[in-house]
Structures are given as C-alpha cells and as structure tokens.
CSV table of C-alpha atoms in Angstrom, one decimal:
chain,number,residue,atom,x,y,z
A,1,MET,CA,0.5,0.1,-0.3
A,2,ARG,CA,1.1,3.8,-0.8
A,3,GLN,CA,1.6,6.2,1.6
A,4,SER,CA,2.5,9.7,0.9
A,5,LEU,CA,4.4,11.6,3.8
A,6,LYS,CA,5.5,15.6,4.6
A,7,THR,CA,8.1,16.0,7.0
A,8,ARG,CA,11.3,18.1,7.7
A,9,GLY,CA,14.9,17.2,8.1
A,10,PHE,CA,18.5,17.3,8.2
A,11,VAL,CA,20.6,15.3,5.6
A,12,LEU,CA,23.2,12.6,7.3
A,13,LYS,CA,24.1,11.3,4.1
A,14,LYS,CA,24.1,11.7,0.4
A,15,LYS,CA,24.6,8.5,-1.6
A,16,PRO,CA,25.3,8.1,-5.4
A,17,LEU,CA,23.9,4.5,-7.1
A,18,LEU,CA,24.4,3.5,-11.0
A,19,ASN,CA,22.3,6.2,-13.4
A,20,ARG,CA,21.1,9.2,-12.1
A,21,ASP,CA,20.1,7.9,-8.4
A,22,ILE,CA,20.9,8.2,-4.9
A,23,ILE,CA,20.6,7.0,-1.5
A,24,LEU,CA,19.7,9.7,1.1
A,25,SER,CA,19.8,8.9,4.8
A,26,LEU,CA,17.1,11.5,6.6
A,27,PHE,CA,17.1,12.2,9.4
A,28,SER,CA,13.2,13.2,10.8
A,29,GLU,CA,12.3,14.8,13.4
A,30,ALA,CA,8.9,12.9,12.9
A,31,PHE,CA,10.5,9.4,11.4
A,32,GLY,CA,13.8,9.2,12.4
A,33,LYS,CA,17.1,8.5,10.3
A,34,ILE,CA,15.4,7.3,7.6
A,35,ASN,CA,17.0,6.0,3.8
A,36,VAL,CA,16.0,7.6,0.9
A,37,PHE,CA,15.7,6.5,-2.2
A,38,ALA,CA,15.4,9.8,-4.8
A,39,HIS,CA,14.9,8.3,-8.4
A,40,GLY,CA,16.4,10.6,-11.4
A,41,ALA,CA,17.6,13.2,-8.2
A,42,ARG,CA,21.1,13.8,-10.2
A,43,THR,CA,19.8,14.1,-13.7
A,44,ILE,CA,21.0,18.2,-14.4
A,45,THR,CA,17.9,19.0,-14.4
A,46,SER,CA,16.6,18.4,-10.8
A,47,ARG,CA,15.6,21.1,-8.9
A,48,ARG,CA,16.1,18.6,-5.8
A,49,LEU,CA,19.9,18.2,-6.7
A,50,SER,CA,21.0,21.0,-4.6
A,51,HIS,CA,18.2,21.1,-1.5
A,52,ILE,CA,20.0,17.3,-0.8
A,53,ASP,CA,23.1,18.5,-0.3
A,54,THR,CA,24.3,16.3,3.0
A,55,GLY,CA,23.8,18.6,6.0
A,56,ASN,CA,21.5,21.3,4.6
A,57,PHE,CA,17.9,20.8,6.1
A,58,ILE,CA,14.2,20.0,3.9
A,59,THR,CA,11.1,19.7,4.3
A,60,ALA,CA,10.9,16.2,1.6
A,61,GLU,CA,7.5,14.4,0.1
A,62,ILE,CA,8.2,10.6,0.7
A,63,ASP,CA,6.3,7.6,-1.0
A,64,LYS,CA,6.2,5.1,1.3
A,65,ARG,CA,5.1,1.6,-1.3
A,66,GLU,CA,6.4,-1.7,0.8
A,67,GLY,CA,8.5,-0.6,3.6
A,68,ARG,CA,10.6,2.3,0.8
A,69,TYR,CA,11.4,5.2,1.5
A,70,TYR,CA,10.8,7.3,-2.1
A,71,LEU,CA,11.8,10.9,-2.9
A,72,LYS,CA,8.8,13.3,-4.3
A,73,GLU,CA,9.4,16.7,-3.9
A,74,THR,CA,11.9,18.7,-2.2
A,75,LYS,CA,11.7,22.3,-0.8
A,76,LEU,CA,15.2,23.6,0.7
A,77,ILE,CA,14.6,25.6,4.1
A,78,SER,CA,18.0,25.8,5.0
A,79,GLY,CA,22.0,25.2,3.7
A,80,PHE,CA,23.6,27.0,6.5
A,81,SER,CA,25.5,28.4,4.0
A,82,GLN,CA,27.5,30.4,7.5
A,83,ILE,CA,28.7,27.0,8.0
A,84,LYS,CA,29.8,25.8,4.2
A,85,SER,CA,31.4,28.8,3.4
A,86,ASN,CA,33.9,28.3,6.7
A,87,LYS,CA,36.2,24.7,6.1
A,88,SER,CA,36.2,24.2,9.8
A,89,LYS,CA,32.8,24.3,9.9
A,90,VAL,CA,32.4,22.5,7.1
A,91,ASN,CA,34.7,19.6,8.5
A,92,TYR,CA,33.1,20.3,12.3
A,93,LEU,CA,29.7,19.1,10.1
A,94,SER,CA,31.1,16.2,9.2
A,95,VAL,CA,32.4,14.6,11.2
A,96,PHE,CA,28.9,15.3,13.4
A,97,LEU,CA,26.9,14.1,10.3
A,98,PHE,CA,29.3,10.6,10.0
A,99,ILE,CA,28.8,9.8,13.7
A,100,LEU,CA,24.8,11.3,14.1
A,101,ASN,CA,24.4,8.5,11.1
A,102,LYS,CA,26.5,6.3,11.7
A,103,ILE,CA,24.6,5.7,15.9
A,104,LEU,CA,21.6,7.2,14.9
A,105,PRO,CA,18.7,3.6,15.1
A,106,GLU,CA,16.8,3.4,12.0
A,107,GLY,CA,13.6,3.6,11.2
A,108,GLN,CA,13.2,4.6,15.5
A,109,ARG,CA,12.1,8.5,16.6
A,110,GLU,CA,14.6,9.9,18.9
A,111,GLU,CA,13.3,14.2,19.0
A,112,ARG,CA,16.7,14.5,21.5
A,113,ALA,CA,18.9,14.3,19.0
A,114,TYR,CA,17.0,15.7,16.9
A,115,ILE,CA,16.8,18.9,19.4
A,116,ILE,CA,20.6,18.4,20.0
A,117,LEU,CA,21.0,18.2,16.4
A,118,LYS,CA,19.6,21.6,15.3
A,119,ASN,CA,21.8,23.3,18.0
A,120,PHE,CA,24.4,22.2,16.8
A,121,LEU,CA,24.4,23.8,14.0
A,122,ILE,CA,22.6,26.7,14.8
A,123,GLU,CA,25.5,27.0,17.2
A,124,ILE,CA,28.6,26.3,15.3
A,125,SER,CA,26.5,28.7,12.8
A,126,LYS,CA,27.0,31.6,15.4
A,127,LYS,CA,30.5,31.0,16.8
A,128,SER,CA,33.9,31.7,16.1
A,129,GLU,CA,35.1,27.6,14.9
A,130,ASN,CA,36.5,25.8,17.8
A,131,LEU,CA,36.9,22.0,19.2
A,132,ASN,CA,34.5,22.8,22.7
A,133,VAL,CA,31.8,23.4,20.3
A,134,ILE,CA,31.4,20.1,18.5
A,135,ASN,CA,33.0,18.1,21.7
A,136,LYS,CA,30.1,19.3,23.7
A,137,TYR,CA,27.4,17.7,21.3
A,138,LEU,CA,29.0,14.6,21.2
A,139,ASN,CA,28.9,14.4,24.7
A,140,LYS,CA,25.6,15.3,24.4
A,141,LEU,CA,24.1,12.9,21.8
A,142,ILE,CA,25.4,9.7,23.8
A,143,ILE,CA,24.4,11.0,26.6
A,144,ALA,CA,21.0,11.2,25.2
A,145,LEU,CA,21.1,8.0,22.7
A,146,GLY,CA,22.0,6.5,25.6
A,147,TYR,CA,25.7,5.0,25.7
A,148,SER,CA,26.8,6.9,28.3
A,149,ASN,CA,26.0,8.3,31.3
A,150,GLU,CA,28.9,10.8,32.0
A,151,GLU,CA,30.5,13.9,29.9
A,152,MET,CA,33.8,12.9,28.9
A,153,GLY,CA,37.0,14.7,27.6
A,154,ASP,CA,38.3,15.8,23.6
A,155,GLU,CA,40.3,12.9,23.2
A,156,ARG,CA,38.2,10.4,25.8
A,157,ILE,CA,34.7,11.5,23.8
A,158,THR,CA,37.1,11.0,20.4
A,159,SER,CA,38.0,6.8,21.1
A,160,PHE,CA,34.4,6.1,22.6
A,161,ILE,CA,33.3,7.3,20.0
A,162,GLU,CA,35.3,5.5,18.1
A,163,ASP,CA,35.0,1.8,19.9
A,164,VAL,CA,30.9,2.7,19.7
A,165,ILE,CA,31.1,2.7,15.0
A,166,GLY,CA,34.3,0.5,14.6
A,167,GLU,CA,36.3,2.7,12.9
A,168,LYS,CA,38.2,5.1,13.0
A,169,LEU,CA,36.5,8.9,12.6
A,170,PRO,CA,37.4,11.4,10.1
A,171,TYR,CA,40.1,14.4,11.2
A,172,ILE,CA,38.8,16.5,13.3
C-alpha cells in the first residue's frame, strides 16, 4: 500500500547510485533516521539536486511503498551557508553528521538527538570554529542516545565514539 508523507529533516548522507539515482540518509523529527531513494535526482534538470546536499535542512514529500521510502519533492529550508563557507566548520559538520549517521537507529524517532543536531548547527553557524563546541554536542548526543551516562574529555570522547561505531573517525 502506498502512503504519502511530508516531513522536515536534515540530510545526514548522500550516496550516489548507478545511473542518476541517490540514496539519502534523512534525519526527520517525525520518523527518525530513514533511508530515502531519490530516483533521477542526479539529472541536470532535477530541482531536488541542490536541496539534498549533506547538512541541508529540508522539507520532503516522500512515498512509502512496500517498506521503502521514495523521495518525490523537496524544499530547502536552510543550506547553512554560514557554515559551508568556512572550511573548519564544514569539517566539524561532516564529522558530526558522520557520527550521527552511524549511531542513530533506523526508523526510530529520536527527538532529543534531533534537537541536539539543530542546536549544534545553530551554534556553529554563529560562533567561530571551536573544537569544544563539537565535543560538547557529541557528549550530549551519546548521553541522549544512551551510550554513556557521563560527559567525557576531548580525547576520551573520540576514542569512545570510535569504539561504538567500530571505525576511525574522519579528521577533526
């Protein structure tokens, strides 16, 4: 049965497939992390292409068929241009989204993690680059998701997260 959904969310990851298709990891307030198939999104005439960049905040119209999600339409709410114009802020954003994509359960609503991501993006948009900001929000994230009960220092949080996701983090 076909079901049409409309949601707002953050693009965590964009993975190109063969032909002109893309799979998105979308973190939605209503549905949690979902993988969405965007058929034909890489065509030069696709209006959705610029909306679905990693880190963008979008409104998405999605069809759910046979347990899978298919992207129909998108509308860009924020591209966070003040972050994307600064190389270190882009690096912090990429690392945070990489971690979030790895540790979020799929299809499970995580309202606290959604708010933490939103606040992180707002804070790094306004402040100059600062490693303490990413570590503060990583601590909040792992506590909110139940991976830890206590805050950790800079080096400890990095190694803890690497243990949880089972791989090395990209450069912070």
